[in-house]
Coordinates of C-alpha atoms and ligand atoms in Angstrom, one line a residue:
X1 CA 189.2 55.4 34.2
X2 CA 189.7 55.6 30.3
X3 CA 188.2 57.8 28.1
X4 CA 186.0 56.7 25.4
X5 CA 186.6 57.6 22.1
X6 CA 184.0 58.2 19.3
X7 CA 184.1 59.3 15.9
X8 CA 180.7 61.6 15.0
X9 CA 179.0 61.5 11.7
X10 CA 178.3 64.9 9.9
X11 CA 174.4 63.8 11.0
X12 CA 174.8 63.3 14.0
X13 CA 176.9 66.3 14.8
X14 CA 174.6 68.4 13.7
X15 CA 171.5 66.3 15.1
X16 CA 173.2 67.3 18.7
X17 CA 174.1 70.7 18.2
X18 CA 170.7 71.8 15.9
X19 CA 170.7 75.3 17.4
X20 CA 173.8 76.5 15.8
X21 CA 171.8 75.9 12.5
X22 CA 168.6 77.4 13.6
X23 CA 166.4 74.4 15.3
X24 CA 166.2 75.7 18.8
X25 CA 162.6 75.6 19.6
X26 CA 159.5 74.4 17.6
X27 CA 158.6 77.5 16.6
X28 CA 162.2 78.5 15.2
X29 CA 162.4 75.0 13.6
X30 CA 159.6 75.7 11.8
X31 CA 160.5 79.0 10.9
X32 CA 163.7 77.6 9.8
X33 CA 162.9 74.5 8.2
X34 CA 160.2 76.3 6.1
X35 CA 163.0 79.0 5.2
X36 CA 165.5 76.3 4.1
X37 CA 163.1 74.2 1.8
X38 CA 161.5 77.4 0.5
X39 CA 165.5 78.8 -0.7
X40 CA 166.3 75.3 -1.9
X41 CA 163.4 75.5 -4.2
X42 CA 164.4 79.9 -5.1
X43 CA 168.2 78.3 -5.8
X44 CA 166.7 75.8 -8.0
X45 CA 164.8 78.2 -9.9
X46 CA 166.9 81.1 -10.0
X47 CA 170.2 79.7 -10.3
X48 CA 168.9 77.9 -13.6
X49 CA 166.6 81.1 -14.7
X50 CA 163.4 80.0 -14.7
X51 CA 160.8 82.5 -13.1
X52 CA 159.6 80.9 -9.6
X53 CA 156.6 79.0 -9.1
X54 CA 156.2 78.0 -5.1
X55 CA 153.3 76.5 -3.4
X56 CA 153.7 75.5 0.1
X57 CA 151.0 74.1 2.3
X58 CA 151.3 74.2 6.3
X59 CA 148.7 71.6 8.1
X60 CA 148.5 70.9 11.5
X61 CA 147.7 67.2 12.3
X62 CA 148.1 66.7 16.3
X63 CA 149.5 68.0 19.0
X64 CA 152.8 66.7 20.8
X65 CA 154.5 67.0 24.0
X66 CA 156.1 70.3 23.7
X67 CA 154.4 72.3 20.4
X68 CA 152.2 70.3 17.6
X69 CA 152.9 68.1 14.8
X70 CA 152.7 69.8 11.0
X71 CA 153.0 68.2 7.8
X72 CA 155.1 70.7 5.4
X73 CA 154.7 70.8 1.6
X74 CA 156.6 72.4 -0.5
X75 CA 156.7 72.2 -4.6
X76 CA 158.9 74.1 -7.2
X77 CA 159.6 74.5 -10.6
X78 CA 163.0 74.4 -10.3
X79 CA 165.7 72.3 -12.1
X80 CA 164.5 69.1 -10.1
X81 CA 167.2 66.8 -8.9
X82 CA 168.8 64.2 -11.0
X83 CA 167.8 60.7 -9.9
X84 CA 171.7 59.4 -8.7
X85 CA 171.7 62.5 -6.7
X86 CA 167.8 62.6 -5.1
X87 CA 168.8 60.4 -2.1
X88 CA 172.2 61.8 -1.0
X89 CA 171.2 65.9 -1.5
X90 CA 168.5 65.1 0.9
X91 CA 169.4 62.2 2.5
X92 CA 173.1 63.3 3.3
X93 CA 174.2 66.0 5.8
X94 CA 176.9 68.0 3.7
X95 CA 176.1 66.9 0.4
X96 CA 175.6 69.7 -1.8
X97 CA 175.5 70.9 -5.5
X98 CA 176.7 74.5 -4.1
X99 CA 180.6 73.9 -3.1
X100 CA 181.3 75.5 -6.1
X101 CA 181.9 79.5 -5.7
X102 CA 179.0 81.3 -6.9
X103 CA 176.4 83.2 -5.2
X104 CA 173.7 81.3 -4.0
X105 CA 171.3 81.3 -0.8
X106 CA 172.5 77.9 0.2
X107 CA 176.2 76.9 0.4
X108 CA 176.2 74.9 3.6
X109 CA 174.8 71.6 2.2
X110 CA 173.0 70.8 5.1
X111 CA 170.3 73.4 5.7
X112 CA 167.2 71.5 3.9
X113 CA 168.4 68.2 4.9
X114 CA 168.8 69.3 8.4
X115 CA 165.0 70.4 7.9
X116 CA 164.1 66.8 7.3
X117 CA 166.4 65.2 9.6
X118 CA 164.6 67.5 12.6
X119 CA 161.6 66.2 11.5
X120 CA 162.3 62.7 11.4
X121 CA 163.8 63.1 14.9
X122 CA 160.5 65.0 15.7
X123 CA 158.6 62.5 14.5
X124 CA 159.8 59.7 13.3
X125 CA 158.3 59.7 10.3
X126 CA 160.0 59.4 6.5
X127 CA 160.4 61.9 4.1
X128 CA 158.7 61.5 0.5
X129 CA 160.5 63.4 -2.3
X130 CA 159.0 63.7 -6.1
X131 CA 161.2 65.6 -8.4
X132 CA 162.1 65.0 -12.2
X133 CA 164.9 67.0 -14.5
X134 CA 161.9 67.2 -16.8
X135 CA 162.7 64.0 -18.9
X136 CA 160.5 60.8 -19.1
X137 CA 160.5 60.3 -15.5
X138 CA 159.4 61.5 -12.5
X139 CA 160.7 60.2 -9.2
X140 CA 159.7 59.3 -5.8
X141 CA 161.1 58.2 -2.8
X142 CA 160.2 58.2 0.7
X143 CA 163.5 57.4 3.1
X144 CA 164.5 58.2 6.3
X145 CA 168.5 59.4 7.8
X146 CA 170.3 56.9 9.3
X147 CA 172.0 59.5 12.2
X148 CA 174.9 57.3 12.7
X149 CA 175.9 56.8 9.3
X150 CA 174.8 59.6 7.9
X151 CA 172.9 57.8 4.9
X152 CA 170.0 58.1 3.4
X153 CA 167.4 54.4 4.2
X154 CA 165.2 54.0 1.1
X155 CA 161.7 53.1 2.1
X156 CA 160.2 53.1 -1.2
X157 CA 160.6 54.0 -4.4
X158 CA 158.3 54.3 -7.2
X159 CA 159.3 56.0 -11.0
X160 CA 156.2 57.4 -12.7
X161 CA 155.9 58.6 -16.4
X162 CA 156.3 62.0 -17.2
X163 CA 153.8 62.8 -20.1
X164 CA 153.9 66.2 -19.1
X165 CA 157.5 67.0 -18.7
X166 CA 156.4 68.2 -15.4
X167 CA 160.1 69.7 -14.0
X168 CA 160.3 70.6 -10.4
X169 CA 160.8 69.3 -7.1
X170 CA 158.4 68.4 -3.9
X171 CA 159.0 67.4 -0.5
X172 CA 156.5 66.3 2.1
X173 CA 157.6 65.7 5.5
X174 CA 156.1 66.0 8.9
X175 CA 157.6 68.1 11.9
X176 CA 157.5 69.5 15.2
X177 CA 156.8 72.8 15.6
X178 CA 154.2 75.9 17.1
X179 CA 152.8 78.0 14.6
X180 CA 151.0 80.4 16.8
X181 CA 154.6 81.8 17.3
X182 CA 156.4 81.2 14.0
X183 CA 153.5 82.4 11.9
X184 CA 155.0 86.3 12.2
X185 CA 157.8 85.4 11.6
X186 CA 156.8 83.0 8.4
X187 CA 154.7 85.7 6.7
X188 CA 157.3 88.1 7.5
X189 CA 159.5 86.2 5.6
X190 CA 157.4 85.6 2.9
X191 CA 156.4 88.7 2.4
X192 CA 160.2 90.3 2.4
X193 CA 161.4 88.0 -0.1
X194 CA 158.4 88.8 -2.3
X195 CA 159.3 92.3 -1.8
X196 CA 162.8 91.8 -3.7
X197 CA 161.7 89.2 -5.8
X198 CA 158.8 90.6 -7.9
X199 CA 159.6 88.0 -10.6
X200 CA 158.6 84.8 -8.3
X201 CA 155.0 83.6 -7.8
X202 CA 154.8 82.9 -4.1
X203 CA 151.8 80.8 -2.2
X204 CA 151.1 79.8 1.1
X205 CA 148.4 78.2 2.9
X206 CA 149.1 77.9 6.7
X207 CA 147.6 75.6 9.1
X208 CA 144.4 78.0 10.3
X209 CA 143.7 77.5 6.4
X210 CA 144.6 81.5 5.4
X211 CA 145.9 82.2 2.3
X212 CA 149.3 84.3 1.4
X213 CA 149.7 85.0 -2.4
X214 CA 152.7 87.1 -3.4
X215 CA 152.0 87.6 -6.8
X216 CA 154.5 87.4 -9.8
X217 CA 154.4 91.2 -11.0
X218 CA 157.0 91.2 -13.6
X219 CA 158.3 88.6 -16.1
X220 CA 162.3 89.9 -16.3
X221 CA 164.8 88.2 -13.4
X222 CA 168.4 89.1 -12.6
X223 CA 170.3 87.5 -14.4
X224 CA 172.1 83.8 -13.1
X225 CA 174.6 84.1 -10.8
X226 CA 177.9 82.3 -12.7
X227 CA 180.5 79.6 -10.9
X228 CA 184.2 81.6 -11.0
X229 CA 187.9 80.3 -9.6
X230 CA 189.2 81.2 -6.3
X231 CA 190.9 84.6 -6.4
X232 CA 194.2 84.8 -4.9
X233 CA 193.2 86.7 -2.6
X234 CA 190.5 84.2 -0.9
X235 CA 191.9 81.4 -0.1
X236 CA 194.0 79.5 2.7
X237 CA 197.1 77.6 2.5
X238 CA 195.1 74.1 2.5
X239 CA 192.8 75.5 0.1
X240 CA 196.6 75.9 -2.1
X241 CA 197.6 72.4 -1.3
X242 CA 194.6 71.4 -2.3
X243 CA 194.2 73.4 -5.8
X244 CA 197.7 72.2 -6.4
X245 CA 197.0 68.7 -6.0
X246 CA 194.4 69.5 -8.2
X247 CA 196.5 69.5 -11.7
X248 CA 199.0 66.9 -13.0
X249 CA 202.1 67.1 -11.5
X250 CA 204.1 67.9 -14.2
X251 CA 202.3 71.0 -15.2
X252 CA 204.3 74.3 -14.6
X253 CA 203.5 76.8 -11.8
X254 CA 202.9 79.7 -14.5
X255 CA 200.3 77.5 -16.2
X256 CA 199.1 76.5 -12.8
X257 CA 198.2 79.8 -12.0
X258 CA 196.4 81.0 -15.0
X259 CA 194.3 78.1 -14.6
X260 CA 193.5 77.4 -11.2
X261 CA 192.8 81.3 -10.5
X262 CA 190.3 83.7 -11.2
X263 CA 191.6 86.9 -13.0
X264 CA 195.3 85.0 -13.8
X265 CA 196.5 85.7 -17.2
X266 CA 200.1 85.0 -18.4
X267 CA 201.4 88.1 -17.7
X268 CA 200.1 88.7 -14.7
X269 CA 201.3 85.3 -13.3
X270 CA 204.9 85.9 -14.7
X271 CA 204.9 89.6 -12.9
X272 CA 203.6 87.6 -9.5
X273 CA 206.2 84.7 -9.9
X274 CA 209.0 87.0 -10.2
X275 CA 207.3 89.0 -7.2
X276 CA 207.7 85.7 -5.4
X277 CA 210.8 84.9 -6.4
X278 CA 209.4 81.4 -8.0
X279 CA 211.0 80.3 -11.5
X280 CA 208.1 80.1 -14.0
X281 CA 208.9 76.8 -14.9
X282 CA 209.2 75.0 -12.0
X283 CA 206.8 72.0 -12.1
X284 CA 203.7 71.0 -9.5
X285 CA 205.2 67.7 -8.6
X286 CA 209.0 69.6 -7.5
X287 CA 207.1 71.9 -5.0
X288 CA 209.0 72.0 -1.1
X289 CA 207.6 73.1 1.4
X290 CA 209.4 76.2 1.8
X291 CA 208.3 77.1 -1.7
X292 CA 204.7 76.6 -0.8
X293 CA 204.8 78.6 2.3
X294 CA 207.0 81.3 0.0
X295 CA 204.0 81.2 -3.1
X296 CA 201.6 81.0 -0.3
X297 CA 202.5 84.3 1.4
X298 CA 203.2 86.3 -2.1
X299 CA 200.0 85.2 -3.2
X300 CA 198.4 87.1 -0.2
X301 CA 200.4 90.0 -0.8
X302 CA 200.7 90.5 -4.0
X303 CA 198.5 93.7 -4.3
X304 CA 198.6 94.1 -8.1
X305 CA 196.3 91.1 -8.7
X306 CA 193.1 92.3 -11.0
X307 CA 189.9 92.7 -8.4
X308 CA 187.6 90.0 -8.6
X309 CA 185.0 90.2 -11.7
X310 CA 181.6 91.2 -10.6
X311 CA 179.7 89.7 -13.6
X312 CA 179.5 86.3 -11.9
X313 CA 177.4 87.8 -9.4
X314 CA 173.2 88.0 -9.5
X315 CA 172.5 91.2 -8.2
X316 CA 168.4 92.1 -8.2
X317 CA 168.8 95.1 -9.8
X318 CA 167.2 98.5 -9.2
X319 CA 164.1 98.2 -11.3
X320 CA 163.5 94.8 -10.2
X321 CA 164.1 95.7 -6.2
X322 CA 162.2 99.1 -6.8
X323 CA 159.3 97.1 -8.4
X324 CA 159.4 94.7 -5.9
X325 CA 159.2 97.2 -3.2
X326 CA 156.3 98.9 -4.6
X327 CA 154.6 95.9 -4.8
X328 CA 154.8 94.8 -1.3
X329 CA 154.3 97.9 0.3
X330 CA 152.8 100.8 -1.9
X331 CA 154.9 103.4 -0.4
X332 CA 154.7 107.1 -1.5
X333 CA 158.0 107.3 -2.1
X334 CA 160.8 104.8 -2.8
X335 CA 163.8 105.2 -4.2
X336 CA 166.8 102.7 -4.9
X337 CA 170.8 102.8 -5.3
X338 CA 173.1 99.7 -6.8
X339 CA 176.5 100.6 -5.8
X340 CA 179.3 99.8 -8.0
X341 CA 180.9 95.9 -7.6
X342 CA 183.6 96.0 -5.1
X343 CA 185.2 92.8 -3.2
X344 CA 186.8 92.0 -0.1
X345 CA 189.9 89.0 0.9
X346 CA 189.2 87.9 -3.0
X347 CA 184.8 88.0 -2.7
X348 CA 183.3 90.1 -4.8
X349 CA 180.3 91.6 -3.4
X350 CA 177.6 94.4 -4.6
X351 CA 175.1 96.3 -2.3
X352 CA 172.4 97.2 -3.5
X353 CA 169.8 99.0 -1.3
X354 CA 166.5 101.2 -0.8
X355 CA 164.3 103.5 1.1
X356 CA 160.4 103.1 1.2
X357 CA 158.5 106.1 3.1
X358 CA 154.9 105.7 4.3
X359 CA 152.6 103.8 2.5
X360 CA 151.5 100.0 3.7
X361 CA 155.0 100.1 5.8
X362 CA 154.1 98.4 9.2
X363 CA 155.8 100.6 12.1
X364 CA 155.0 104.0 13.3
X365 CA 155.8 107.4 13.2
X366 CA 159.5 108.2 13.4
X367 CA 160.3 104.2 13.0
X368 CA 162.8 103.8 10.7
X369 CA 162.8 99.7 9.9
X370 CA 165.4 98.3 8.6
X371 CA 165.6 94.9 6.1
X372 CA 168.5 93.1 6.0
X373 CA 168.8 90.5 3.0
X374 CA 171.9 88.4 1.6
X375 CA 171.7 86.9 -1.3
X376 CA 168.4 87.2 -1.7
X377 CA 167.6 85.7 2.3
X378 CA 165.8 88.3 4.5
X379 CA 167.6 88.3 7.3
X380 CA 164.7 88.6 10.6
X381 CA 167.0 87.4 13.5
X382 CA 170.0 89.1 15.4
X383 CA 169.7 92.4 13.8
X384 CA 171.7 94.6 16.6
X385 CA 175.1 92.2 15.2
X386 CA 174.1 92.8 12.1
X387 CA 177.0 95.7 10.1
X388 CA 173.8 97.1 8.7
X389 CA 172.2 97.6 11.9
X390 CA 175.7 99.5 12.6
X391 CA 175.9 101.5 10.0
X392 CA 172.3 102.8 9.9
X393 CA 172.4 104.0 13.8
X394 CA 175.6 105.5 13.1
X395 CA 174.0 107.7 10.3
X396 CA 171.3 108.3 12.5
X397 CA 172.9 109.9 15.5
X398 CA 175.5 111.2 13.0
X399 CA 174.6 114.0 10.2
X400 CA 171.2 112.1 9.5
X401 CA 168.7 112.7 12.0
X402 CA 165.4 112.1 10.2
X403 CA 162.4 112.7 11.4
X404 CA 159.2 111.5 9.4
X405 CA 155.6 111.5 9.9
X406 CA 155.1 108.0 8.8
X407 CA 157.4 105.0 8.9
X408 CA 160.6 104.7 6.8
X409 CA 162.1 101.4 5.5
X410 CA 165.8 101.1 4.5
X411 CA 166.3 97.9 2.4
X412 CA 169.8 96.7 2.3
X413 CA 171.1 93.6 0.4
X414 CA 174.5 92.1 -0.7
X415 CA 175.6 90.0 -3.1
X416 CA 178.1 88.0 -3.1
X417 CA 180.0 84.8 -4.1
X418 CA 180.9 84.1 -0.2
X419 CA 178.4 86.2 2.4
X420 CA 180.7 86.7 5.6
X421 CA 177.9 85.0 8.3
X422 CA 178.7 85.4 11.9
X423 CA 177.3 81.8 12.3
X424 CA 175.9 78.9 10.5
X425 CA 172.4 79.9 11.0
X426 CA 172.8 82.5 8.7
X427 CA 171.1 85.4 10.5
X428 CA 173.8 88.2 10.7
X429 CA 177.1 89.6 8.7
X430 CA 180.1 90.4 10.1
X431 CA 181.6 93.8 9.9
X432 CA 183.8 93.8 7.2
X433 CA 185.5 97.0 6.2
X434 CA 185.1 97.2 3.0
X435 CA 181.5 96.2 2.9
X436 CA 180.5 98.7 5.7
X437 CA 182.5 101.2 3.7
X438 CA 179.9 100.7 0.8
X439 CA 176.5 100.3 2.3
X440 CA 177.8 103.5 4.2
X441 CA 178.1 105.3 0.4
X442 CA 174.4 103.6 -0.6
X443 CA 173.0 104.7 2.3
X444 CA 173.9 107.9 2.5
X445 CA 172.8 108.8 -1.1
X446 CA 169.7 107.1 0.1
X447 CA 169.2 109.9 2.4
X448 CA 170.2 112.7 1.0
X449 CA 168.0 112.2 -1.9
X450 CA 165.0 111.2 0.7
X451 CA 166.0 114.1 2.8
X452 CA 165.8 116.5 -0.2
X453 CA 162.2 115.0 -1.0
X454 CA 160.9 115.5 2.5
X455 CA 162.1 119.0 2.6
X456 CA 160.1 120.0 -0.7
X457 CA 156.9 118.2 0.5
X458 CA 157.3 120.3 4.0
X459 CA 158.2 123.2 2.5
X460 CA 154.9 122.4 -0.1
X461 CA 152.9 122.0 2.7
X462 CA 154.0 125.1 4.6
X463 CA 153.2 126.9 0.7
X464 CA 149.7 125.7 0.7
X465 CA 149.5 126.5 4.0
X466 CA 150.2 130.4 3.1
X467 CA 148.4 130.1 -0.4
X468 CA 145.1 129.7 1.6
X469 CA 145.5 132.5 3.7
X470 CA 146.2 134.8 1.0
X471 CA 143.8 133.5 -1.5
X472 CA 141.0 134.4 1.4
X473 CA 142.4 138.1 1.5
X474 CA 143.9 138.9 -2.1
X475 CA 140.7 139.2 -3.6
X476 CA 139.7 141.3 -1.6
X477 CA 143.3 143.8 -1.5
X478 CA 142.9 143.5 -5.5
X479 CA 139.5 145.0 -5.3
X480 CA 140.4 147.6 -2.8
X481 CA 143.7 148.8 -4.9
X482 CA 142.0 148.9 -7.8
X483 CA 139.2 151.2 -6.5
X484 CA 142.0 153.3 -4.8
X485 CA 143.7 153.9 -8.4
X486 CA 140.4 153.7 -9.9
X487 CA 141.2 150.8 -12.4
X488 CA 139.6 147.8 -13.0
X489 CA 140.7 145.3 -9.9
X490 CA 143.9 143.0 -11.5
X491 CA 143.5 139.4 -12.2
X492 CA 144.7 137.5 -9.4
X493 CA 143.5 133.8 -10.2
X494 CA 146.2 134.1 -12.9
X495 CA 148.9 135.0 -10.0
X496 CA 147.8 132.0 -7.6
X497 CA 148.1 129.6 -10.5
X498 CA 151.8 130.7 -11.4
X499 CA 153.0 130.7 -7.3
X500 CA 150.9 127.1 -7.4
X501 CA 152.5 125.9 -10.4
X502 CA 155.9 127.0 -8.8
X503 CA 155.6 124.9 -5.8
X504 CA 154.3 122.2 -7.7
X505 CA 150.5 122.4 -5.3
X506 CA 148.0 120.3 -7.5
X507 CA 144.8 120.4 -5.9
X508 CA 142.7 123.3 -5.6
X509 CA 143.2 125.2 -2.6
X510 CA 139.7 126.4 -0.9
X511 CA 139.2 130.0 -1.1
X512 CA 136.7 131.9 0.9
X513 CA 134.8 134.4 -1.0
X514 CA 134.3 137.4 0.8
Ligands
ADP1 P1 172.6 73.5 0.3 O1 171.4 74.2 -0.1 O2 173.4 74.3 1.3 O3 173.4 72.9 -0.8 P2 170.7 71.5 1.3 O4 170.8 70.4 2.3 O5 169.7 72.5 1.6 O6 172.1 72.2 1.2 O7 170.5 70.9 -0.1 C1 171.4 69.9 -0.6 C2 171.3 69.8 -2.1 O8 170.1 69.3 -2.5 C3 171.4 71.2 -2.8 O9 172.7 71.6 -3.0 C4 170.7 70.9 -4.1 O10 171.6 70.3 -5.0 C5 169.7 69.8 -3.8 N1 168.3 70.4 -3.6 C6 167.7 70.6 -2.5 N2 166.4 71.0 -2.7 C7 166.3 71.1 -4.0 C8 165.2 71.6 -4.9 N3 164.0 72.0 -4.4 N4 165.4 71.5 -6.2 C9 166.6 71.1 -6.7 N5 167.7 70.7 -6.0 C10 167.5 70.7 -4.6
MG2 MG1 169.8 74.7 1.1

């Protein structure tokens, strides 16, 4: 019998295979639909600095065969979407304002718009969109996904004046899901971002009608992350063909390089060329394919090419993550490290991370938690694959065993222009050497510096400990000695308060008189 063949759309694809992204079960779809919208609208702010402003309400209207049906809505202040591009950045699987390289939580193209497609599938139902750029009009469509097309099918359109200059996005759609399950996992979320985003004003109202506010604390936000050119070092060779066939064909391969590549100045390209064994002035258009797969190789390694430029990047910062953490979770101690920038295969990355002790940290005793975020995402699922998870137990059973009274949280987030996912659902980074090599270094300053705290508080507690046994008897040896050299007994409150001073003991420790 013959096969049949079939082309699949982008939509359809991923309409089939929906747990690779994240829609496995109603209450991860909802956990990850909720995600996906909610970073669109973070993107949308941050990448365009403006200080975050998100409401979203959760309502349950029925149930369904296999959870209950929810109607999502989600508003932000963000840049809004221009009107040509409304219907195909949400109506389009892979359609995206983000294939640029820059750091930002979405880079897919598909994750919001695989959001509503799940709950059109779920439902039926079309998805309404408002959003304006902030100029005289404010949009609004409803539409649905046409699967085998991929395209977005208007159902109604409708521009309405903008007298306000109201800028922002919402979306309103209506989805499968179980919230009795995801709802941990929501707030969690929630909560974590909040917790590294101090600067963003963060509300929630979930289905049982309970109220999250994450409170904007401070006004100051990292800066914008900026677009850069491929480094050398990070791309493929179709990625080259493609850069190449970028520029006119006449243009030289010096001048070519200088300004297809990031960190490619004229000298460095003529010390590369003659590294390559390429004449300067050969042109695009007279390129074989032996001199591609020759510029191709060099270009991979050619190790005295400039490291990527950090300054494109949007770290937090450490008085923005410190703040952040405080906010969230009132420890009584935090502390916070920002590493240096460093980059790996032509990324550059930054880690930035912190330690939180005690406090409003969930967890027990002993619990060392850890919070895995990229680019700004908290990170809640397949934390054993994560290379955090592998550092942190490798510092643990290594030369920092730590043992606490109260929970400890270790806060660990990287930056970067391209995050190094294990999959598309963006859950877990892969171990890459150079970035293990640096959350290693901020971690184990991390320690050291807690370690150090915890042994003055232990050994302060082991000092008041003694302090209040000898204030009970020194008293009373002060007025002995003194009768037994027949002097006037010596002035011992003057003693305790230097030894308390010493040891840094505050309060007033109880003495017994006698
Ligand atoms: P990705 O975020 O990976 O680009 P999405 O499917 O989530 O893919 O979104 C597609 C595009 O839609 C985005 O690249 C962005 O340009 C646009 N977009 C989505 N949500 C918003 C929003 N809230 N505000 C502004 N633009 C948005
Ligand atoms: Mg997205």
């Amino acid at each position: 019998m013959l096969e049949e063949y079939k082309r699949l759309s982008p939509s359809e694809f991923f309409y089939r295979n929906k747990e690779i992204a994240g829609f496995s079960n109603p209450s991860r779809s909802l956990y990850t639909s909720i995600r996906e919208l909610f970073e669109n609208s973070m993107d949308a702010c941050e990448l365009n600095g403006i200080l975050p402003e998100i409401i979203i309400f959760l309502r349950r209207v029925r149930k369904s065969e296999k959870g209950e049906i929810y109607k999502l809505y989600i508003q932000d202040n963000g840049s809004g979407i221009p009107k040509k591009h409304i219907l195909n950045a949400l109506g389009t699987v892979l359609y995206s304002s983000k294939y640029v390289i820059r750091q930002s939580r979405g880079t897919f193209g598909l994750g919001g718009t695989l959001a509503l497609l799940y709950g059109q599938i779920t439902t039926g139902k079309p998805v309404k969109v408002i959003s304006s750029t902030g100029n005289s009009q404010i949009h609004q469509y409803t539409f649905k996904i046409d699967i085998r097309t991929n395209n977005p099918v208007v159902y109604s359109y409708k521009a309405i004046r903008n007298n306000k200059k109201w800028r922002g996005t919402i979306i309103e759609f209506y989805l499968e899901g179980n919230y009795t399950i995801a709802s941990r996992y929501i707030v969690n979320y929630l909560k974590l971002t909040a917790a590294i985003t101090p600067y963003a004003d963060i509300l929630f109202v979930d289905p049982n009608g309970t109220l999250y506010y994450f409170p904007r604390t401070v006004k100051r936000m990292p800066r914008p992350p900026k677009v850069i050119k491929p480094h050398p070092h990070g791309i493929d060779l179709e990625f080259l063909k493609y850069l190449i066939s970028m520029f006119p064909k006449t243009m030289t391969i010096k001048e070519f390089l200088t300004k297809a590549f990031h960190r490619v100045g004229e000298t460095t390209a003529l010390r590369f060329l003659q590294y390559a064994k390429i004449k300067p002035t050969l042109r695009l258009g007279a390129i074989s394919e032996d001199i591609l797969d020759r510029l191709y190789n060099a270009l991979r390694t050619y190790d005295k090419f400039i490291s990527p430029s950090a300054d494109v990047l949007s770290p937090i910062g450490e008085d923005i993550l410190m703040e952040g953490i405080k906010k969230e979770f009132k420890p009584e101690y935090v502390d916070v490290v920002s590493r240096n920038p460093s980059s790996y295969r032509g990324h550059p990355f930054i880690i930035e991370a912190g330690i939180a002790y005690g406090g409003e940290l969930p967890g027990q005793a002993g619990d060392i938690l850890l919070f895995r975020y990229a680019n700004k995402i908290p990170l809640l699922f397949d934390e054993g694959s994560d290379v955090s998870y592998k550092v942190l137990e490798r510092l643990r059973q290594g030369s920092y065993r730590i043992q606490s009274d109260k929970p400890i949280a270790v806060f660990i987030h990287i930056a970067s222009t391209k995050i190094p996912f294990k999959s598309v659902g963006k859950e877990a980074i892969a171990d890459v050497p150079e970035i293990e090599k640096e959350i290693e270094l901020a971690l184990k300053i991390l320690f050291r510096r807690f370690l150090k705290y915890r042994r003055k508080i232990i050994k302060k507690k082991e000092v008041e400990k003694r302090l209040k046994i000898y204030e009970r008897y020194i008293h009373l040896i002060s007025k002995f000695s003194g009768k037994l050299a027949d002097r006037e007994p010596a002035d011992v409150e003057k003693l305790l308060e230097k030894v308390k001073r010493r040891y840094g003991v505050k309060e007033k420790i109880e003495s017994t008189s006698l």
